[in-house]
Amino acid sequence: MESSPLCSWAAMLLFVFASPVTALNCTGGFHLNTTLLTYQQASMACQQQGMELALPNSNATQSTVLGLLLNATLPVFPDRRAWVGLNRLGTNDVGRWVDEFGNPVNEILWSTGAPDNFEGIELCVEYVARSLDFPGLVGLNDADCSEPQPFICWG
């Protein structure tokens, strides 16, 4: 995958300023960060880099995110999943999902069986490219916001 000028520039800044957030791979404006963070921490980390959590809500963007995760080397995280910019924090409405700025998102391309709000605590969304626990799970999935994992910024 080719690195964009923005990715090269961002990598240089991360090296110079010793940022704790490491951008592993970039493509099409999407930046996979390998630092394991909770959803809220990931959102803040993207904003500190002048970006936002990615919202892969079309077939084209999901294909880009899938390729990014499958082609990445994630030695500390064998699953291929990462936080993206959807949540239902601050709402008890199971069917109401918003982006990280609180704007409603009505059309979501969920993976099969999602969202399921397992144990009533899955308020954030991850993109799953491969799961060791659930081999058939690929796509957008609701998850527990407090689970540290890689994340994908866009910008």
Short mmCIF file of C-alpha atoms in Angstrom, two decimals, residues 22-145:
data_model
loop_
_atom_site.label_atom_id
_atom_site.label_comp_id
_atom_site.label_asym_id
_atom_site.label_seq_id
_atom_site.Cartn_x
_atom_site.Cartn_y
_atom_site.Cartn_z
CA THR A 22 1.49 5.00 16.63
CA ALA A 23 0.03 5.21 13.12
CA LEU A 24 0.78 1.83 11.58
CA ASN A 25 -0.65 2.14 8.12
CA CYS A 26 -2.46 4.70 6.00
CA THR A 27 -4.60 4.40 2.91
CA GLY A 28 -7.24 6.61 1.34
CA GLY A 29 -7.26 9.00 4.27
CA PHE A 30 -7.74 6.16 6.78
CA HIS A 31 -5.07 5.78 9.47
CA LEU A 32 -4.80 2.55 11.47
CA ASN A 33 -3.36 3.19 14.93
CA THR A 34 -2.00 0.18 16.81
CA THR A 35 -2.09 1.67 20.29
CA LEU A 36 -4.74 -0.20 22.29
CA LEU A 37 -7.21 2.39 23.61
CA THR A 38 -10.81 2.49 24.81
CA TYR A 39 -13.35 4.05 22.46
CA GLN A 40 -13.28 7.42 24.24
CA GLN A 41 -9.47 7.47 24.36
CA ALA A 42 -9.32 6.56 20.65
CA SER A 43 -11.72 9.36 19.77
CA MET A 44 -9.59 11.87 21.70
CA ALA A 45 -6.37 10.54 20.09
CA CYS A 46 -7.81 11.03 16.59
CA GLN A 47 -8.94 14.57 17.46
CA GLN A 48 -5.49 15.40 18.85
CA GLN A 49 -4.09 14.42 15.43
CA GLY A 50 -6.61 16.70 13.67
CA MET A 51 -8.71 13.72 12.54
CA GLU A 52 -11.79 11.84 13.70
CA LEU A 53 -12.67 8.19 14.17
CA ALA A 54 -13.47 6.74 10.76
CA LEU A 55 -17.05 6.11 9.72
CA PRO A 56 -16.84 3.30 7.12
CA ASN A 57 -20.50 3.27 6.18
CA SER A 58 -20.41 2.46 2.48
CA ASN A 59 -19.29 -0.66 0.65
CA ALA A 60 -16.29 1.21 -0.75
CA THR A 61 -15.06 2.54 2.60
CA GLN A 62 -15.67 -0.80 4.32
CA SER A 63 -13.60 -2.49 1.63
CA THR A 64 -10.75 -0.01 2.25
CA VAL A 65 -10.92 -0.55 6.02
CA LEU A 66 -11.06 -4.34 5.57
CA GLY A 67 -7.91 -4.26 3.44
CA LEU A 68 -6.16 -1.96 5.90
CA LEU A 69 -6.83 -4.31 8.81
CA LEU A 70 -6.06 -7.54 6.94
CA ASN A 71 -2.76 -6.22 5.57
CA ALA A 72 -1.57 -4.75 8.88
CA THR A 73 0.90 -6.36 11.20
CA LEU A 74 -0.65 -6.26 14.66
CA PRO A 75 1.66 -8.40 16.81
CA VAL A 76 -0.04 -7.63 20.12
CA PHE A 77 -3.57 -8.03 18.79
CA PRO A 78 -4.21 -11.25 16.81
CA ASP A 79 -7.82 -10.32 15.98
CA ARG A 80 -8.28 -7.83 13.17
CA ARG A 81 -10.68 -5.32 14.72
CA ALA A 82 -10.54 -1.61 15.45
CA TRP A 83 -12.72 1.20 16.81
CA VAL A 84 -14.64 3.33 14.30
CA GLY A 85 -16.75 6.43 14.83
CA LEU A 86 -20.19 5.17 15.85
CA ASN A 87 -21.67 4.90 19.33
CA ARG A 88 -24.82 5.26 21.36
CA LEU A 89 -23.23 6.82 24.41
CA GLY A 90 -25.60 9.13 26.26
CA THR A 91 -28.72 7.40 24.95
CA ASN A 92 -30.79 4.45 26.10
CA ASP A 93 -32.35 4.05 22.66
CA VAL A 94 -30.97 0.74 21.38
CA GLY A 95 -31.72 1.68 17.76
CA ARG A 96 -30.19 5.19 17.83
CA TRP A 97 -26.56 5.35 16.70
CA VAL A 98 -24.59 8.59 16.35
CA ASP A 99 -21.17 9.63 15.08
CA GLU A 100 -18.64 10.84 17.62
CA PHE A 101 -20.07 14.38 17.40
CA GLY A 102 -23.61 13.29 18.27
CA ASN A 103 -25.04 13.41 14.73
CA PRO A 104 -27.56 10.61 14.08
CA VAL A 105 -26.50 7.94 11.59
CA ASN A 106 -29.54 6.17 10.19
CA GLU A 107 -28.13 3.80 7.59
CA ILE A 108 -25.49 1.46 8.94
CA LEU A 109 -24.06 -1.52 7.07
CA TRP A 110 -23.90 -3.92 10.04
CA SER A 111 -22.25 -7.33 9.96
CA THR A 112 -24.64 -10.29 10.15
CA GLY A 113 -26.25 -10.49 13.61
CA ALA A 114 -25.17 -7.02 14.71
CA PRO A 115 -25.97 -4.99 16.63
CA ASP A 116 -26.88 -7.36 19.44
CA ASN A 117 -25.99 -5.28 22.55
CA PHE A 118 -24.57 -8.38 24.25
CA GLU A 119 -25.04 -8.15 28.03
CA GLY A 120 -26.49 -4.65 27.56
CA ILE A 121 -23.05 -2.99 27.48
CA GLU A 122 -22.20 -2.69 23.78
CA LEU A 123 -22.52 1.03 23.15
CA CYS A 124 -19.67 1.58 20.67
CA VAL A 125 -18.83 0.22 17.22
CA GLU A 126 -15.78 -1.63 15.95
CA TYR A 127 -14.92 -2.83 12.46
CA VAL A 128 -14.05 -6.53 12.50
CA ALA A 129 -11.96 -7.94 9.67
CA ARG A 130 -11.19 -11.21 11.48
CA SER A 131 -12.21 -12.53 14.87
CA LEU A 132 -10.69 -15.55 16.58
CA ASP A 133 -13.78 -15.98 18.80
CA PHE A 134 -16.37 -15.47 16.03
CA PRO A 135 -14.86 -16.68 12.72
CA GLY A 136 -17.79 -15.57 10.53
CA LEU A 137 -17.97 -12.04 11.93
CA VAL A 138 -16.83 -9.41 9.40
CA GLY A 139 -17.97 -5.78 9.29
CA LEU A 140 -19.43 -3.28 11.73
CA ASN A 141 -20.18 -4.74 15.15
CA ASP A 142 -21.30 -3.24 18.46
CA ALA A 143 -18.82 -3.70 21.32
CA ASP A 144 -18.03 -2.71 24.91
CA CYS A 145 -16.51 0.82 24.79
#
